[in-house]
XYZ file of C-alpha atoms in Angstrom:
388
model
C 45.789 -32.875 -28.759
C 42.393 -32.676 -27.120
C 41.121 -29.266 -26.079
C 41.768 -27.936 -22.586
C 39.997 -24.614 -23.222
C 37.634 -23.797 -20.352
C 33.955 -24.194 -21.144
C 31.269 -21.609 -20.589
C 31.740 -17.961 -19.621
C 32.250 -15.952 -16.474
C 29.425 -13.966 -14.907
C 31.313 -10.826 -15.912
C 30.903 -11.838 -19.575
C 27.111 -12.014 -19.224
C 27.013 -8.759 -17.269
C 28.904 -7.088 -20.122
C 26.458 -8.452 -22.709
C 23.420 -7.298 -20.720
C 24.907 -3.843 -20.143
C 25.637 -3.334 -23.838
C 22.131 -4.475 -24.744
C 20.553 -2.177 -22.163
C 22.502 0.775 -23.533
C 21.141 -0.055 -26.975
C 17.632 -0.400 -25.513
C 17.750 3.182 -24.278
C 18.751 4.322 -27.761
C 15.892 2.329 -29.291
C 13.465 3.462 -26.584
C 12.307 0.041 -25.470
C 11.573 -1.017 -21.899
C 12.408 -4.701 -22.383
C 13.471 -7.224 -24.992
C 11.735 -10.580 -25.394
C 14.115 -13.326 -26.535
C 12.783 -16.662 -27.775
C 15.437 -18.414 -29.896
C 18.190 -20.729 -28.689
C 21.186 -18.557 -29.645
C 19.697 -15.386 -28.177
C 18.539 -17.046 -24.946
C 21.933 -18.706 -24.564
C 23.835 -15.516 -25.393
C 22.249 -13.540 -22.572
C 21.764 -16.320 -20.013
C 24.311 -19.097 -20.574
C 21.460 -21.654 -20.694
C 22.994 -24.338 -22.927
C 20.972 -27.469 -23.602
C 20.307 -29.844 -26.481
C 16.644 -29.829 -25.492
C 15.963 -27.081 -28.030
C 15.805 -29.880 -30.596
C 12.375 -30.634 -29.182
C 9.871 -28.260 -30.841
C 7.133 -28.929 -28.284
C 7.966 -26.309 -25.694
C 8.604 -22.561 -26.035
C 11.290 -20.775 -23.975
C 11.343 -17.087 -23.070
C 14.002 -14.754 -21.713
C 13.154 -11.149 -20.907
C 15.886 -8.535 -20.682
C 14.632 -5.556 -18.646
C 15.972 -2.014 -18.866
C 18.080 -2.657 -15.776
C 19.392 -5.741 -14.017
C 19.611 -9.401 -14.931
C 17.469 -11.246 -17.475
C 14.219 -12.852 -16.334
C 13.476 -16.417 -17.470
C 9.994 -17.713 -18.242
C 10.526 -21.386 -19.063
C 8.941 -24.833 -18.804
C 9.438 -26.538 -15.444
C 11.608 -29.188 -17.070
C 14.349 -26.579 -17.540
C 14.212 -24.951 -14.091
C 17.262 -26.671 -12.613
C 19.310 -25.986 -15.735
C 18.457 -22.288 -15.762
C 19.174 -22.101 -12.027
C 22.747 -23.078 -12.862
C 23.242 -19.881 -14.878
C 23.610 -16.310 -13.639
C 19.833 -15.796 -14.047
C 18.026 -15.664 -10.678
C 14.442 -14.627 -11.495
C 12.932 -17.782 -13.006
C 9.215 -18.296 -13.673
C 7.986 -21.740 -14.751
C 4.852 -23.566 -15.840
C 3.975 -27.176 -16.610
C 4.545 -27.351 -20.352
C 3.204 -28.398 -22.792
C -0.028 -26.574 -22.010
C -1.545 -25.664 -25.381
C -4.276 -23.424 -23.958
C -1.665 -21.174 -22.287
C 1.926 -22.238 -22.916
C 3.570 -19.598 -20.770
C 1.928 -16.662 -22.521
C 0.064 -15.320 -19.494
C 3.249 -15.472 -17.386
C 5.268 -13.633 -20.038
C 2.549 -11.001 -20.258
C 2.472 -10.625 -16.478
C 6.236 -10.129 -16.275
C 6.295 -7.607 -19.121
C 3.382 -5.656 -17.655
C 5.100 -5.543 -14.258
C 8.207 -3.820 -15.631
C 8.545 -0.006 -15.551
C 7.039 1.600 -18.642
C 9.241 4.517 -19.616
C 8.738 4.149 -23.357
C 5.778 1.760 -23.558
C 7.610 -0.499 -26.044
C 8.876 -4.096 -26.008
C 11.528 -5.283 -28.447
C 11.315 -8.641 -30.217
C 13.193 -10.319 -33.067
C 10.632 -9.704 -35.784
C 12.835 -8.760 -38.732
C 15.851 -9.606 -40.827
C 17.420 -13.068 -40.418
C 15.289 -13.678 -37.330
C 12.342 -15.710 -36.135
C 10.329 -16.110 -32.940
C 10.254 -19.881 -32.349
C 6.781 -19.688 -30.913
C 3.372 -20.126 -32.526
C 2.268 -17.020 -34.413
C -1.126 -17.271 -32.698
C 0.582 -17.137 -29.294
C 2.610 -14.093 -30.285
C -0.487 -12.324 -31.537
C -2.272 -13.162 -28.294
C 0.687 -11.825 -26.323
C 0.478 -8.479 -28.100
C -3.108 -8.113 -26.861
C -2.227 -9.043 -23.259
C 0.753 -6.720 -22.889
C 0.087 -3.029 -22.384
C 3.100 -2.057 -24.494
C 3.772 -1.876 -28.216
C 5.948 -4.610 -29.761
C 8.720 -3.370 -32.084
C 11.464 -5.058 -34.089
C 14.960 -5.101 -32.568
C 16.443 -7.927 -34.661
C 19.118 -5.773 -36.285
C 20.244 -4.439 -32.898
C 20.587 -7.975 -31.532
C 22.585 -8.993 -34.601
C 24.887 -6.013 -34.127
C 25.483 -6.884 -30.478
C 26.292 -10.512 -31.218
C 28.441 -9.953 -34.291
C 31.221 -8.298 -32.271
C 32.750 -11.122 -30.242
C 34.539 -10.942 -26.907
C 38.015 -12.368 -26.447
C 36.468 -15.430 -24.791
C 34.133 -16.021 -27.754
C 36.968 -15.629 -30.269
C 39.008 -18.189 -28.339
C 36.152 -20.673 -28.675
C 35.923 -20.167 -32.447
C 39.697 -20.423 -32.750
C 39.644 -23.759 -30.898
C 36.907 -25.337 -33.009
C 38.767 -24.144 -36.113
C 41.885 -25.947 -34.826
C 39.845 -29.105 -34.310
C 38.352 -28.831 -37.783
C 41.785 -28.387 -39.355
C 42.936 -31.609 -37.661
C 40.022 -33.441 -39.255
C 40.738 -32.005 -42.693
C 44.466 -32.738 -42.442
C 43.771 -36.448 -41.923
C 41.602 -36.876 -45.037
C 44.434 -37.423 -47.565
C 45.669 -40.275 -45.368
C 42.579 -42.428 -45.871
C 40.421 -40.991 -48.671
C 40.836 -42.767 -51.989
C 38.994 -43.534 -55.179
C 36.462 -46.291 -54.584
C 35.152 -44.772 -51.347
C 31.841 -42.947 -51.229
C 31.337 -39.331 -50.202
C 29.465 -40.618 -47.169
C 32.292 -42.921 -46.065
C 34.871 -40.133 -46.251
C 32.654 -37.673 -44.403
C 31.830 -40.198 -41.694
C 35.498 -40.710 -40.865
C 36.055 -36.942 -41.061
C 33.314 -36.384 -38.486
C 34.714 -39.092 -36.201
C 38.162 -37.511 -36.318
C 36.768 -34.112 -35.297
C 34.806 -35.675 -32.439
C 37.909 -37.521 -31.248
C 39.871 -34.270 -31.342
C 37.343 -32.495 -29.117
C 34.357 -31.334 -31.166
C 31.001 -31.726 -29.389
C 29.085 -32.278 -32.610
C 29.448 -31.976 -36.366
C 25.944 -30.968 -37.483
C 26.986 -29.619 -40.876
C 29.095 -31.793 -43.144
C 28.324 -31.519 -46.846
C 30.134 -32.988 -49.800
C 30.015 -32.516 -53.540
C 31.998 -34.380 -56.164
C 32.169 -34.898 -59.889
C 34.494 -35.613 -62.761
C 36.981 -32.723 -62.753
C 34.524 -30.523 -60.818
C 31.300 -30.286 -58.842
C 28.078 -28.340 -59.291
C 26.664 -28.104 -55.749
C 28.033 -27.085 -52.345
C 24.946 -27.560 -50.144
C 23.913 -31.171 -50.746
C 25.287 -34.540 -49.677
C 27.223 -36.395 -48.648
C 25.772 -39.120 -50.850
C 26.615 -42.704 -51.697
C 28.311 -41.547 -54.902
C 31.569 -43.469 -55.366
C 34.657 -41.311 -55.880
C 36.387 -42.115 -59.158
C 39.773 -41.314 -60.622
C 39.663 -37.753 -61.982
C 37.005 -36.562 -59.535
C 37.172 -33.335 -57.563
C 35.710 -33.447 -54.027
C 34.710 -30.565 -51.775
C 33.832 -31.001 -48.109
C 32.408 -28.028 -46.222
C 31.823 -28.324 -42.500
C 30.434 -26.523 -39.505
C 31.674 -28.267 -36.376
C 30.809 -27.146 -32.840
C 32.608 -26.982 -29.528
C 31.041 -25.347 -26.479
C 28.323 -23.773 -28.609
C 30.533 -22.071 -31.224
C 30.977 -23.008 -34.878
C 33.760 -23.325 -37.375
C 32.785 -23.015 -41.037
C 35.281 -23.705 -43.799
C 35.903 -26.134 -46.632
C 38.637 -27.999 -48.473
C 39.002 -29.318 -52.036
C 40.877 -32.349 -53.389
C 41.324 -34.041 -56.754
C 41.770 -37.793 -57.056
C 44.503 -39.015 -59.407
C 44.612 -35.943 -61.620
C 42.846 -32.668 -62.468
C 42.689 -30.493 -65.541
C 44.702 -27.287 -65.773
C 41.380 -25.396 -65.900
C 40.307 -26.823 -62.543
C 43.722 -26.191 -60.990
C 43.564 -22.594 -62.220
C 40.089 -22.149 -60.705
C 41.437 -23.363 -57.371
C 44.330 -20.885 -57.558
C 41.870 -18.098 -58.362
C 39.725 -18.763 -55.299
C 42.856 -19.049 -53.138
C 44.133 -15.705 -54.432
C 40.683 -14.191 -53.904
C 40.823 -15.303 -50.264
C 44.145 -13.478 -49.930
C 42.594 -10.336 -51.404
C 39.619 -10.605 -49.072
C 41.900 -11.009 -46.066
C 43.845 -7.894 -47.022
C 40.595 -5.911 -47.344
C 39.287 -7.184 -44.000
C 40.331 -4.346 -41.733
C 38.598 -1.840 -39.446
C 37.113 1.060 -41.366
C 36.442 -1.013 -44.464
C 33.114 -2.722 -45.086
C 31.822 -6.154 -45.990
C 31.316 -4.787 -49.507
C 35.024 -3.894 -49.673
C 35.789 -7.546 -48.868
C 33.339 -8.688 -51.550
C 34.722 -6.325 -54.199
C 38.316 -7.315 -53.486
C 37.519 -11.003 -53.885
C 35.182 -10.682 -56.861
C 37.762 -8.592 -58.744
C 40.189 -11.512 -58.565
C 37.556 -14.045 -59.595
C 36.425 -11.941 -62.549
C 40.005 -11.476 -63.697
C 40.371 -15.249 -63.688
C 37.375 -15.918 -65.904
C 34.531 -16.388 -63.429
C 31.290 -17.033 -65.302
C 29.249 -16.184 -62.208
C 28.696 -16.952 -58.550
C 25.595 -18.940 -57.624
C 26.210 -18.712 -53.849
C 24.884 -15.149 -53.562
C 27.623 -13.896 -51.236
C 31.328 -14.370 -50.621
C 31.263 -15.030 -46.886
C 29.406 -14.070 -43.734
C 29.490 -13.704 -39.978
C 30.185 -16.730 -37.779
C 29.807 -17.636 -34.121
C 27.008 -19.277 -32.139
C 25.328 -20.001 -35.468
C 26.837 -21.466 -38.612
C 25.962 -18.318 -40.517
C 25.336 -14.960 -38.901
C 25.070 -11.409 -40.129
C 26.626 -9.654 -41.920
C 27.058 -10.940 -45.489
C 29.928 -10.183 -47.849
C 27.935 -8.809 -50.783
C 28.208 -5.858 -53.151
C 25.480 -3.993 -51.261
C 25.733 -5.070 -47.590
C 28.197 -2.298 -46.595
C 28.451 -3.305 -42.918
C 31.325 -1.449 -41.254
C 34.081 -3.767 -40.062
C 35.154 -3.389 -36.432
C 37.559 -5.379 -34.248
C 36.024 -8.549 -32.836
C 33.915 -9.485 -35.844
C 34.397 -13.142 -36.774
C 33.882 -13.695 -40.490
C 34.202 -16.265 -43.231
C 35.905 -15.508 -46.522
C 34.149 -17.656 -49.124
C 35.034 -16.798 -52.710
C 33.291 -19.037 -55.203
C 33.037 -19.064 -58.964
C 31.450 -20.970 -61.783
C 34.478 -21.563 -64.016
C 32.861 -23.811 -66.620
C 29.297 -24.939 -67.345
C 28.239 -27.161 -64.439
C 31.511 -26.673 -62.564
C 32.105 -24.535 -59.466
C 35.065 -23.925 -57.197
C 34.516 -22.609 -53.659
C 37.174 -21.877 -51.064
C 36.421 -20.842 -47.472
C 38.467 -19.726 -44.461
C 37.630 -18.181 -41.067
C 39.085 -14.904 -39.779
C 38.610 -12.329 -37.041
C 38.897 -8.577 -37.519
C 41.612 -7.113 -35.296
C 42.726 -3.588 -34.453
C 45.250 -3.610 -37.300
C 43.650 -5.855 -39.906
C 42.621 -9.489 -39.601
C 43.843 -12.793 -38.159
C 43.377 -16.265 -39.603
C 41.356 -18.534 -37.312
C 41.447 -21.502 -39.660
C 44.843 -22.722 -40.841
C 44.962 -21.803 -44.521
C 44.608 -24.471 -47.166
C 47.433 -25.228 -49.571
C 47.827 -22.692 -52.417
C 47.618 -25.468 -55.028
C 44.859 -28.047 -55.413
C 45.898 -31.181 -53.507
C 45.963 -34.315 -55.658
C 45.271 -37.582 -53.795
C 47.019 -40.401 -55.653
């Protein structure tokens, strides 16, 4: 069943995002926010293009204290931006290394009312500028306002999703589940990780995914030791355990979950590790409710893993935020302590080292609701699936 979910967002959605950001700007005492990365520009404008893969040209979106965003972009993107709700569009012939839009950005920022004399930019945690450092430093000398970090505020705005955003994540999760469900029908010993993952990606594309930029695989005899590499040309053998973790995309929103299989047979130790991570996911889901924190989710899951003999966790966290990016803030760690509120889309990702050189990781996608949480991915089987 191919997706029929409407693409894009209404103008009202973008007006809501801008209004919330402008309320936060008054609290932070900034007159404007300069946005330079693909997710942030797209979030506030609706400008959705694959051209961001080209590193040659910078793109700028300025959110003033009142009204619509202002775009300062290369001429090549003018018609695309004109198709969004943004009306004030300034362009230049880029690339122009001696002044790649910097003077125009400075002019726009200087023309805005200066109530606080401060401009926000994504300078801090889990952020970057996507422009040359030299250009940013030059900009700070041309603008008669102080630049301050607003990265955490932007994260907080984006981590609470609208109903329309949640629907998009739910749909790409459905598509991803279809791809995973087909794997036992064709995967077999003698195939390589790469061959299995290639067919998996094709199935998701055929079901309605726009792209599958993140497909990893790890395998080994009765276990695996890495969840961020591959797929490789390693041939699956009888007795191997295979994990595939994917982030597929539809209409600019990601899924992010994994599945595990054994081929022919698996040891009782490996089966028990799978059950432990499955039970930890259940515990995390039960802890994922408004008023609790990301650390409550972490503690609930880690308690189960520890009770089942976990030797450690080399991932560093047990899940994270999800949406326009494969991983977003916050993180499920012992010290993150982000308050959970309805609309937050999260991954539950309990993982454990259960024997030297052997890990088991299980991941699902959820959304925080008014009364608890809702599964966005269809849960995996409670027992490790054996492919004969």
